[in-house]
mmCIF file of C-alpha atoms and ligand atoms in Angstrom:
data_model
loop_
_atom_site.group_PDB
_atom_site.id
_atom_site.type_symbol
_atom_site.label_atom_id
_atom_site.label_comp_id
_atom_site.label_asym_id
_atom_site.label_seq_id
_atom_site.Cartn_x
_atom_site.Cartn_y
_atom_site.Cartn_z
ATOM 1 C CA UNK A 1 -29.190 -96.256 -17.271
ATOM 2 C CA UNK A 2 -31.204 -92.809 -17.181
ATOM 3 C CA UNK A 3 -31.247 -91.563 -13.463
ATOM 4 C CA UNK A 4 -35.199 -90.340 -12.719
ATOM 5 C CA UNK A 5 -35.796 -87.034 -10.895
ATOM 6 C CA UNK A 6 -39.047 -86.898 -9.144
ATOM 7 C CA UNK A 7 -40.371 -83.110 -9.738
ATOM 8 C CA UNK A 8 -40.750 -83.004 -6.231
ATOM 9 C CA UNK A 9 -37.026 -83.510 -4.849
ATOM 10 C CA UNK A 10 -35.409 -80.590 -3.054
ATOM 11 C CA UNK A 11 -32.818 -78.925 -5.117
ATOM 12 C CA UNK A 12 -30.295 -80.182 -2.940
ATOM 13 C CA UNK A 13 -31.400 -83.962 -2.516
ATOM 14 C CA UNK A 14 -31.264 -84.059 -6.292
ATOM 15 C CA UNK A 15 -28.038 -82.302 -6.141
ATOM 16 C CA UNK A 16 -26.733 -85.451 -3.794
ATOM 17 C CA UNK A 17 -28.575 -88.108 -6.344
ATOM 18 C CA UNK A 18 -26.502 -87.052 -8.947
ATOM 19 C CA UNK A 19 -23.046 -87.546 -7.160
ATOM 20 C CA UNK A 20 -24.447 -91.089 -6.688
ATOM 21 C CA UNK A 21 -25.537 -91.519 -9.744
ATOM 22 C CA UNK A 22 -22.076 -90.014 -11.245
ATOM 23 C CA UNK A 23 -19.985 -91.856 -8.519
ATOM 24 C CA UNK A 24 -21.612 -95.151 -9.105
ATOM 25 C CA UNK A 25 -20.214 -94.819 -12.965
ATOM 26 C CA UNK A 26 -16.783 -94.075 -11.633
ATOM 27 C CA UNK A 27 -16.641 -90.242 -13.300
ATOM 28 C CA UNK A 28 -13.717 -89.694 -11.914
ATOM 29 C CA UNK A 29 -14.834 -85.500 -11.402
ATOM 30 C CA UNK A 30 -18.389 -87.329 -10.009
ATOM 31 C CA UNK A 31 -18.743 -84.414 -7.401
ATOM 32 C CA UNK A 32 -18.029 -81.274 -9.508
ATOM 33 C CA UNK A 33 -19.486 -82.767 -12.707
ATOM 34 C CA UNK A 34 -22.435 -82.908 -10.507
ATOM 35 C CA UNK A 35 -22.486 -79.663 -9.169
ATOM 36 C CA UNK A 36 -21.671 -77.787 -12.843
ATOM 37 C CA UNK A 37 -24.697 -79.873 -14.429
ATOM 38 C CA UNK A 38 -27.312 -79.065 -11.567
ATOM 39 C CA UNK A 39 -26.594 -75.656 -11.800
ATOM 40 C CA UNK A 40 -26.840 -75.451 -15.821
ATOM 41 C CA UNK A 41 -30.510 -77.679 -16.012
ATOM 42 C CA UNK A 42 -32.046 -75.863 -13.215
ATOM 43 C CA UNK A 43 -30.496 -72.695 -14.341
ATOM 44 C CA UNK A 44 -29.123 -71.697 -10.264
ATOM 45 C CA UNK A 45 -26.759 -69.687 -9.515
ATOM 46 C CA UNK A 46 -24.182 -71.074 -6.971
ATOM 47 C CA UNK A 47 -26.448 -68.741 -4.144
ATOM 48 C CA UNK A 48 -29.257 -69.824 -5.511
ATOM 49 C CA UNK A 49 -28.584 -73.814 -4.590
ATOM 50 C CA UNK A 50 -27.275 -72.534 -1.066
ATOM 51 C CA UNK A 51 -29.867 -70.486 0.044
ATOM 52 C CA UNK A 52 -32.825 -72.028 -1.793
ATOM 53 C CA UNK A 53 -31.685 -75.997 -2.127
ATOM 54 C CA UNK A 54 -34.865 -77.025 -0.382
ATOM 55 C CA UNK A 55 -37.158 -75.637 -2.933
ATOM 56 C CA UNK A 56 -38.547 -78.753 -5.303
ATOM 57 C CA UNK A 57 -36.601 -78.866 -8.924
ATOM 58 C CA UNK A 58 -39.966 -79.332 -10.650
ATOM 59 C CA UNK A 59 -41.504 -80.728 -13.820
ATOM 60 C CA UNK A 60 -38.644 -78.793 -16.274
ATOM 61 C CA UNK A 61 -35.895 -79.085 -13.742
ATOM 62 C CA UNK A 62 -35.968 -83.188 -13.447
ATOM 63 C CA UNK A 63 -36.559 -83.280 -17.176
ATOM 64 C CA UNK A 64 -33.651 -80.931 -17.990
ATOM 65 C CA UNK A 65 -31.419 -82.619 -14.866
ATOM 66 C CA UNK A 66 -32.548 -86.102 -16.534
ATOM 67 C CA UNK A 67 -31.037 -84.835 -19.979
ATOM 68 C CA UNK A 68 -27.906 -83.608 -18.552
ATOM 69 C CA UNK A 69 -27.164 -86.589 -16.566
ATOM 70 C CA UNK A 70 -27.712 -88.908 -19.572
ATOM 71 C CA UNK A 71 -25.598 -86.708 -21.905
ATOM 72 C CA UNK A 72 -22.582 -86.737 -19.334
ATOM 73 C CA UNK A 73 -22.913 -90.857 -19.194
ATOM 74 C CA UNK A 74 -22.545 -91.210 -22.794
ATOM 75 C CA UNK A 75 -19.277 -89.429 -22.111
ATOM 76 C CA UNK A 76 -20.021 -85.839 -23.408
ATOM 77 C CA UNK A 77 -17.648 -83.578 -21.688
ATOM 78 C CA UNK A 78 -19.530 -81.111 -18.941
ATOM 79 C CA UNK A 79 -17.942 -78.011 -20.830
ATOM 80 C CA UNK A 80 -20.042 -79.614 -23.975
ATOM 81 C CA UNK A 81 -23.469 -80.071 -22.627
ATOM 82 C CA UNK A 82 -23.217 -76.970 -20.748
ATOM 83 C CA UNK A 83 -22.296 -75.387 -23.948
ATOM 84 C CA UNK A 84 -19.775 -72.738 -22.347
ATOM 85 C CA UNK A 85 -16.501 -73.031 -19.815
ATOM 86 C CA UNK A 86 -14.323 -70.613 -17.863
ATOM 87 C CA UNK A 87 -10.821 -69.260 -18.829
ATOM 88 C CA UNK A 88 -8.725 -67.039 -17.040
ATOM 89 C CA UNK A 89 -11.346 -66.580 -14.711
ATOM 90 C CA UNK A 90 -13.652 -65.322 -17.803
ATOM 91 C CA UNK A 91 -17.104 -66.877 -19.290
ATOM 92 C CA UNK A 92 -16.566 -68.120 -22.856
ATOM 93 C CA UNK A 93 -18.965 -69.873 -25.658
ATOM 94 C CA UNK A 94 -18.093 -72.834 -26.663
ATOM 95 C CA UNK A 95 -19.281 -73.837 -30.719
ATOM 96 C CA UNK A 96 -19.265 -77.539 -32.433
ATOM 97 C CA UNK A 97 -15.627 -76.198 -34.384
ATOM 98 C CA UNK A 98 -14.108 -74.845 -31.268
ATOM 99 C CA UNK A 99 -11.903 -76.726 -28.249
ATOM 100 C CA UNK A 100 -12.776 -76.606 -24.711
ATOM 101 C CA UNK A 101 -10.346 -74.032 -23.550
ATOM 102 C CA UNK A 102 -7.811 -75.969 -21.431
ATOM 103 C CA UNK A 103 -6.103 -74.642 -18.058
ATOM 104 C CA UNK A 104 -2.876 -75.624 -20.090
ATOM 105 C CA UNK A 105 -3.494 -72.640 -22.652
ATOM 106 C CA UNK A 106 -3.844 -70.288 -19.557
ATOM 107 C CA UNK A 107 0.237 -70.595 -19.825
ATOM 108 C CA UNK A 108 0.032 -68.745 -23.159
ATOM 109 C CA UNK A 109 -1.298 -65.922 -21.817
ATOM 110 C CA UNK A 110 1.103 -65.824 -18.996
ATOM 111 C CA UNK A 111 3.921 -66.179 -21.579
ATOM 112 C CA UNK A 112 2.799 -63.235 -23.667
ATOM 113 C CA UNK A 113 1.659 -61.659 -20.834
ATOM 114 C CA UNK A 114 5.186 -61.914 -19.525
ATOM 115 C CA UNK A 115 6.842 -60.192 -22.324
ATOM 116 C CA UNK A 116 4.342 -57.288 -22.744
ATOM 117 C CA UNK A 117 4.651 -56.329 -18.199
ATOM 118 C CA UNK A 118 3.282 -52.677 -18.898
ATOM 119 C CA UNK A 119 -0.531 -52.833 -18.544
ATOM 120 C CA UNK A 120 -1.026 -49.731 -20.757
ATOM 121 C CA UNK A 121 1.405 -50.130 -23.681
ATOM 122 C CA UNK A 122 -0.484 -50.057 -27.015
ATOM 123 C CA UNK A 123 -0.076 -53.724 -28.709
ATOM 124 C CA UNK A 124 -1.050 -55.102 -31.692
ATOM 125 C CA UNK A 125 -2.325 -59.108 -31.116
ATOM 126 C CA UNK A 126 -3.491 -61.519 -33.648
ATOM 127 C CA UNK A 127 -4.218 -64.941 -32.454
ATOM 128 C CA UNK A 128 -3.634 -67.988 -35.005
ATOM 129 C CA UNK A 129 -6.506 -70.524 -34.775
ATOM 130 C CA UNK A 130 -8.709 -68.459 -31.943
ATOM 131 C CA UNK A 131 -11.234 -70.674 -31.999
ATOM 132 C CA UNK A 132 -13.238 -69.692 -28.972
ATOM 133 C CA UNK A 133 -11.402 -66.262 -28.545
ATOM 134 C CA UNK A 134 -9.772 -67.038 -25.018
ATOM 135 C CA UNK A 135 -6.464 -66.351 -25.986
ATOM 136 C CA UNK A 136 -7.016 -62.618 -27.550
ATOM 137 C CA UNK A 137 -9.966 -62.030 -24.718
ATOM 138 C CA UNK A 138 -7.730 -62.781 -22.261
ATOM 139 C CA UNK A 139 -4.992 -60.637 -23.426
ATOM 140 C CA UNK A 140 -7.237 -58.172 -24.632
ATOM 141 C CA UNK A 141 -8.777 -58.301 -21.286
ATOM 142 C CA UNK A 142 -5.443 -57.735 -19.840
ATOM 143 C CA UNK A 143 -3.850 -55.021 -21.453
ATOM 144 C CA UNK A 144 -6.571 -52.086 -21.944
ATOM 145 C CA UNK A 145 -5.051 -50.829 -24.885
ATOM 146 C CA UNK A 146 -4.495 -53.520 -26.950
ATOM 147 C CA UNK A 147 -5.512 -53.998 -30.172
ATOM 148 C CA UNK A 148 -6.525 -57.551 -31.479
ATOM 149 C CA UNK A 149 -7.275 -59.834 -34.612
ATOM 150 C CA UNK A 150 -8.621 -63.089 -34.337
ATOM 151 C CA UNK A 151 -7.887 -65.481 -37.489
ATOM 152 C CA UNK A 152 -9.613 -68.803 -37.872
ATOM 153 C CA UNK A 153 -10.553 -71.019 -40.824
ATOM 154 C CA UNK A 154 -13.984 -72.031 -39.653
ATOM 155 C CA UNK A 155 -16.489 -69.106 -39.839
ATOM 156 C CA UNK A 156 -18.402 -70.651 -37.055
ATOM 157 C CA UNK A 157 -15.679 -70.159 -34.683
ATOM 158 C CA UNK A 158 -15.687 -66.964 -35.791
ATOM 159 C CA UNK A 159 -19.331 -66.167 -34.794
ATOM 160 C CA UNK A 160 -18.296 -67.668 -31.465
ATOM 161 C CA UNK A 161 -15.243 -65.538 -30.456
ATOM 162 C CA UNK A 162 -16.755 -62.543 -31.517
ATOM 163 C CA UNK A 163 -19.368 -62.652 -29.394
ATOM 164 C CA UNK A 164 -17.143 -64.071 -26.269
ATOM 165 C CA UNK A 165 -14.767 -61.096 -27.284
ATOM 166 C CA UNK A 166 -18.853 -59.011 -26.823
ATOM 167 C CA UNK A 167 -19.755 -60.489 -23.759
ATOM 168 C CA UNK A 168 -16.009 -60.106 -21.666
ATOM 169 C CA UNK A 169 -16.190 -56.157 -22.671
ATOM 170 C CA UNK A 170 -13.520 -56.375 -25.080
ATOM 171 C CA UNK A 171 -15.201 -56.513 -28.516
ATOM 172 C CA UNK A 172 -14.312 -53.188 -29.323
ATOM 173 C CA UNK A 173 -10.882 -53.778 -29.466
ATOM 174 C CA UNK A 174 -10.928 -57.001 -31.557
ATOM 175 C CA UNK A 175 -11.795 -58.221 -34.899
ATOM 176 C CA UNK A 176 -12.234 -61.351 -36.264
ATOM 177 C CA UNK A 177 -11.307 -62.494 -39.667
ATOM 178 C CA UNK A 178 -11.498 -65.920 -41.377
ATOM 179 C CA UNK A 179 -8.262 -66.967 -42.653
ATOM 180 C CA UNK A 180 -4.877 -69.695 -42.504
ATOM 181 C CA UNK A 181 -2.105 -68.725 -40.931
ATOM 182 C CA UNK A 182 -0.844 -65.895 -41.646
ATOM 183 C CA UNK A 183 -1.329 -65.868 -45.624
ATOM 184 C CA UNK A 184 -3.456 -62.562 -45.763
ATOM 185 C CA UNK A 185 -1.735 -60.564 -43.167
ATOM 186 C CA UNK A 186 0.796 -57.562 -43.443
ATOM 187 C CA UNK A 187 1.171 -56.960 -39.776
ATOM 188 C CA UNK A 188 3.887 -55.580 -38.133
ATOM 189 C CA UNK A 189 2.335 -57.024 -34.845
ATOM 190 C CA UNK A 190 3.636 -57.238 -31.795
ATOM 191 C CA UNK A 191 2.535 -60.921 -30.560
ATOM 192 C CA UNK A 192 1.202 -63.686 -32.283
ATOM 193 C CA UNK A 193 -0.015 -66.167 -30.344
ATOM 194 C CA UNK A 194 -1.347 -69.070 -31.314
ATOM 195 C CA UNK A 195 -2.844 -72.771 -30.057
ATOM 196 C CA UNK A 196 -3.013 -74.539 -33.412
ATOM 197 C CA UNK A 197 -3.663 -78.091 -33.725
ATOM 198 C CA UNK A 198 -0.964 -80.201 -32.722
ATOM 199 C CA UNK A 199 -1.964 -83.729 -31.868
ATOM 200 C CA UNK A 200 0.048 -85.897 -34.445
ATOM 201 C CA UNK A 201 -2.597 -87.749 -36.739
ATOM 202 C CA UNK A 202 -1.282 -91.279 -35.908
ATOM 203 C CA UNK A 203 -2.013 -90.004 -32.197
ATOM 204 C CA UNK A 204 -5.549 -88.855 -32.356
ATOM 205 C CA UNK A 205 -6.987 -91.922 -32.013
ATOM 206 C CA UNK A 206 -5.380 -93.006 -28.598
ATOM 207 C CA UNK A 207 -6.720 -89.757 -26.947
ATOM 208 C CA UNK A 208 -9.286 -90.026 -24.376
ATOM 209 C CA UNK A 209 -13.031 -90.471 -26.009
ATOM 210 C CA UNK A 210 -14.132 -86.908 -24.092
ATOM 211 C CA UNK A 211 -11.849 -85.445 -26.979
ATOM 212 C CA UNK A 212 -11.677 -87.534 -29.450
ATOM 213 C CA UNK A 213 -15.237 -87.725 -29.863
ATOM 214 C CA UNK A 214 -16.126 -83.800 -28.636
ATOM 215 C CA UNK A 215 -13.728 -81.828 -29.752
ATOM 216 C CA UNK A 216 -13.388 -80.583 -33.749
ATOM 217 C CA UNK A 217 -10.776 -83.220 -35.364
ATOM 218 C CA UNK A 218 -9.613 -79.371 -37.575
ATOM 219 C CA UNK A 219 -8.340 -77.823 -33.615
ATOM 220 C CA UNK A 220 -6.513 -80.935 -32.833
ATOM 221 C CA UNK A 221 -5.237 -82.278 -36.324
ATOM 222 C CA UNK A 222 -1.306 -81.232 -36.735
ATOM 223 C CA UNK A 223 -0.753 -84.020 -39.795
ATOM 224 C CA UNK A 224 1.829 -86.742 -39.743
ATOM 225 C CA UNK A 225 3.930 -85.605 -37.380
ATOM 226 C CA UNK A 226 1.756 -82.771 -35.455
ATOM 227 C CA UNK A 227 4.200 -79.823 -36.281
ATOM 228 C CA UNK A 228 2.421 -78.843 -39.729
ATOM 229 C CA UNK A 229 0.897 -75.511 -38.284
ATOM 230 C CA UNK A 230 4.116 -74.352 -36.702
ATOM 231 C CA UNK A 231 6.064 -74.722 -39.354
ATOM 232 C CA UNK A 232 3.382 -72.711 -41.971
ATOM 233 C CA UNK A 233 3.346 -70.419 -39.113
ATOM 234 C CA UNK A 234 7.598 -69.887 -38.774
ATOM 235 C CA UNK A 235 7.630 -70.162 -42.688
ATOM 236 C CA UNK A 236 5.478 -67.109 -42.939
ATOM 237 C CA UNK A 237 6.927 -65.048 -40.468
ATOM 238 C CA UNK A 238 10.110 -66.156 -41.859
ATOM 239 C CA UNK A 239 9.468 -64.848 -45.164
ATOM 240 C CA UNK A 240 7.868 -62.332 -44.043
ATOM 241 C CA UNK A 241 10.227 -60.552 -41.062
ATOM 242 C CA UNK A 242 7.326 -57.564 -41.017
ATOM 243 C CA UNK A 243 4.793 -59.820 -39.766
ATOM 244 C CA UNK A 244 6.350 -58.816 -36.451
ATOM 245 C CA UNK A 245 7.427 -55.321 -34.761
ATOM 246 C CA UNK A 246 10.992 -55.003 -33.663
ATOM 247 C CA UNK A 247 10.744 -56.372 -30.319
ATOM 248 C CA UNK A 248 7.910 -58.606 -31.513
ATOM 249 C CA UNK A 249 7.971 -62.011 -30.445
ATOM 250 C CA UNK A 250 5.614 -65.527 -31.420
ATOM 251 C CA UNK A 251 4.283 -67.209 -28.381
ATOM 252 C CA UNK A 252 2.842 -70.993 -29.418
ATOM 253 C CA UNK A 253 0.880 -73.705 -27.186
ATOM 254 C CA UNK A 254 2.708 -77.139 -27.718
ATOM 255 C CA UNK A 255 2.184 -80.225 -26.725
ATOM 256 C CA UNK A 256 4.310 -81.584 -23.777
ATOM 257 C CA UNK A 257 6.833 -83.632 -25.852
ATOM 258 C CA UNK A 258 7.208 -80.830 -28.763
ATOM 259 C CA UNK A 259 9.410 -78.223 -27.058
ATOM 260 C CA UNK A 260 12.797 -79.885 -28.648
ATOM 261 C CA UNK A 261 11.153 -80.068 -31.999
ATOM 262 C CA UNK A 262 9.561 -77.039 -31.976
ATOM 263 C CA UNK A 263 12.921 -75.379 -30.922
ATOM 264 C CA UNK A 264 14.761 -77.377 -33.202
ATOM 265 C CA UNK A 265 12.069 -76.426 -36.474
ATOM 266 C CA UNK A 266 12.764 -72.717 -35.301
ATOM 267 C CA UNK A 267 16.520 -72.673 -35.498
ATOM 268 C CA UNK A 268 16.058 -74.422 -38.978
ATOM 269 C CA UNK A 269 14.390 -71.506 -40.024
ATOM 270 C CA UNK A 270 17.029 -69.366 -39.021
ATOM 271 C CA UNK A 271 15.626 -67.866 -35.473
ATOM 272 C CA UNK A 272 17.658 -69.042 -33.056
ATOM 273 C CA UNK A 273 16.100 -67.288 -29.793
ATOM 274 C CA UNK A 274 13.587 -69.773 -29.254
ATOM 275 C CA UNK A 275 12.887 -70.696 -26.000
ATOM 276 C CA UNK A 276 10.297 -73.194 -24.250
ATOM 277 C CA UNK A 277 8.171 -72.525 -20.724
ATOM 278 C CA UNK A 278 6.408 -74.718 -18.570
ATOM 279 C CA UNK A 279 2.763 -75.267 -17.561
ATOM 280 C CA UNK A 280 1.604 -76.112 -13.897
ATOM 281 C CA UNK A 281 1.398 -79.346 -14.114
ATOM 282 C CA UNK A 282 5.636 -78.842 -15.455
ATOM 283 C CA UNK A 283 4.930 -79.709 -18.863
ATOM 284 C CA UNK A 284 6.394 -77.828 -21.659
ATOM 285 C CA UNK A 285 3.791 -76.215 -22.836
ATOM 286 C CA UNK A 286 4.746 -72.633 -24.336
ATOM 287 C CA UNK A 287 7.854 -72.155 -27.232
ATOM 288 C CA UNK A 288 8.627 -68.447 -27.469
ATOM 289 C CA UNK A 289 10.365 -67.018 -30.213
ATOM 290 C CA UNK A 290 11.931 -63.186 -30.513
ATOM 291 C CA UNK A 291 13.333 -62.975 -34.136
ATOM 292 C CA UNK A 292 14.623 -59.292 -33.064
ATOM 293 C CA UNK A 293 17.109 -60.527 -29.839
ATOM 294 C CA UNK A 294 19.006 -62.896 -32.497
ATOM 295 C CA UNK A 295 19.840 -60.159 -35.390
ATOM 296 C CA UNK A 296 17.228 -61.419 -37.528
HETATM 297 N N1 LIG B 1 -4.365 -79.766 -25.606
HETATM 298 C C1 LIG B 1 -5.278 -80.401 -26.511
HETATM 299 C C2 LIG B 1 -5.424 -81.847 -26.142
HETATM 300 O O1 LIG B 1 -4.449 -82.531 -25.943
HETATM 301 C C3 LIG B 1 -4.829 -80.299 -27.941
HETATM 302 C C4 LIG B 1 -5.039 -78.956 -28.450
HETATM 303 C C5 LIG B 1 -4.358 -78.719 -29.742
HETATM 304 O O2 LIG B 1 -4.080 -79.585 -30.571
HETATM 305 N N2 LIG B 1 -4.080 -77.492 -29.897
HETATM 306 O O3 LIG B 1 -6.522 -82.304 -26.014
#
C-alpha cells in the first residue's frame, strides 16, 4: 500500500496521516518514524512544523512524503532513507558501506572518554573500522587537542567520515586512511578504539531484516565465530607493544555475549588487564585493555 498525500494537506494533518498510516502497519517507532520522515521530505525544521504546520505540503512535499513513507514500509531503516543519524548528540552521514551508528557505541566513547578525564591532554586516536567517523568525531569532539586517524577498508567510508569529521568542526584534527587493522601503522597511540564487525556469520542471518538487509554485511561480518577482528587487532598490538603509549589502552565495542571471550582471547595473548563495561540497556558492551598496568 502507498499512502497518497493530497498537495493541499496542512503540514500537520499530513504529519497525523502518517502515524496512521505507520501505526496501522504496526512500526513499532510509528510516531517518531513519522515525525523524522516528515521533517526530511518536506525539508522542516522541528520550528518550522510547530509554527508553520498549517501551511499546505504541496506538489514536491506529498511526492517526496509519498516516497519516504513507501521506503520505510518496505522496511528501510529511517536512519537509511534519511541518509544521515545523530550520535553523541552530533549530525553524521551515513554511506551504503557504513552502519547506522547505534546508541550502544555511545558506551565506547564514554569508556575512552573515561580513561583520558583531562579535556586538554594531547592524545593520539586511531579508530579501527570508523566507518561513519562517530567514534573519532566524538572523541575528537571531546578532547580539543586530540589528534586522530581514522582506518577503514572501504574507501567509501572513507569519503564519508571525512566529511562528518568536516561538518562537526573537527576535520582538522583527523585523517583518514584506508587500511586493515593495524597492518600499516607504527603508532605509539594512546587509544585505539574500535567497533569492528562482530556478528558471528552463522548469526547474521537471524538478525532483524532493518540490518540484515541495510546495513554493509563487511561492518557486521566477524567470521565463524565473530571474534576474527579482535583477535587481528590483539595479535598486532601484541606483536607490536609500540602500537600503544605507556599508559595506552584498547577500548573495543562487543557484542553483549562476547565480554568472557573477548577477555578470555586477551589473556591468551598475554594481557591480562582486560576488563569489560556495560551499556545502558546493562549489556556488556565495551572490553578495555591496558597492556602497561599488567607489566607488559
Ligand atoms: N551492533 C550491531 C548490530 O548488532 C553490530 C555492529 C558490529 O558488528 N560491529 O546490529
Amino acid at each position: 500500500m502507498t499512502p497518497d498525500f493530497a498537495p493541499t494537506l496542512p503540514r500537520e494533518v499530513a504529519l497525523r496521516h502518517l502515524v496512521r498510516v505507520f501505526e496501522a502497519a504496526q512500526l513499532p517507532d510509528a510516531r517518531s518514524d513519522a515525525r523524522f520522515l516528515a521533517l526530511h521530505a518536506l525539508a522542516l525544521t522541528p520550528l518550522d512544523l510547530t509554527l508553520r504546520g498549517r501551511e499546505a505540503i504541496g506538489e514536491a512535499g506529498a511526492e517526496a512524503l509519498e516516497r519516504a513513507a513507501a521506503r520505510r514500509l518496505a522496511g528501510e531503516p529511517v536512519a537509511r532513507i534519511v541518509g544521515a543519524w545523530e550520535f553523541w548528540g552530533l549530525p553524521f552521514a551515513l554511506g551504503p558501506e557504513t552502519l547506522v551508528p547505534r546508541p550502544d557505541t555511545e558506551s565506547v566513547v564514554e569508556a575512552a572518554l573515561r580513561l583520558f578525564p583531562d579535556r586538554n591532554r594531547p592524545l593520539r586516536l586511531i579508530d579501527l573500522g570508523t566507518g561513519t567517523g562517530c567514534i573519532l568525531v566524538a572523541l575528537l569532539h571531546e578532547r580539543p587537542n586530540a589528534l586522530g586517524i581514522g582506518l577503514d577498508r572501504a574507501e567509501g567510508a572513507l569519503a564519508v567520515a571525512r566529511r562528518n569529521a568536516a561538518e562537526n568542526g573537527v576535520g582538522g584534527r583527523a585523517a583518514f586512511l584506508r587500511g586493515s587493522w593495524l597492518d600499516a601503522l607504527a603508532g605509539p597511540f594512546d587509544l585505539i578504539v574500535s567497533n569492528p564487525p562482530y556478528i558471528a556469520a552463522p548469526v547474521i542471518a537471524t538478525l532483524e531484516p532493518e540490518v540484515r538487509l541495510h546495513d554493509p554485511l563487511a561492518a557486521l561480518d566477524g567470521g565463524a565465530d565473530g571474534l576474527d577482528a579482535y583477535r587481528a587487532i590483539l595479535l598486532a598490538i601484541a606483536r607490536r607493544p609500540g602500537l600503544l603509549s605507556a599508559g595506552g589502552a584498547l577500548v573495543l565495542e562487543i557484542g553483549y555475549d562476547q565480554g568472557g571471550a573477548l577477555t578470555h582471547l586477551a589473556r591468551e595473548m598475554g594481557f591480562s588487564d582486560a576488563s569489560v563495561g556495560r551499556d545502558l540497556a546493562g549489556n556488556e558492551r565495551v572490553v578495555t585493555v591496558r597492556p602497561s598496568l599488567a607489566g607488559r
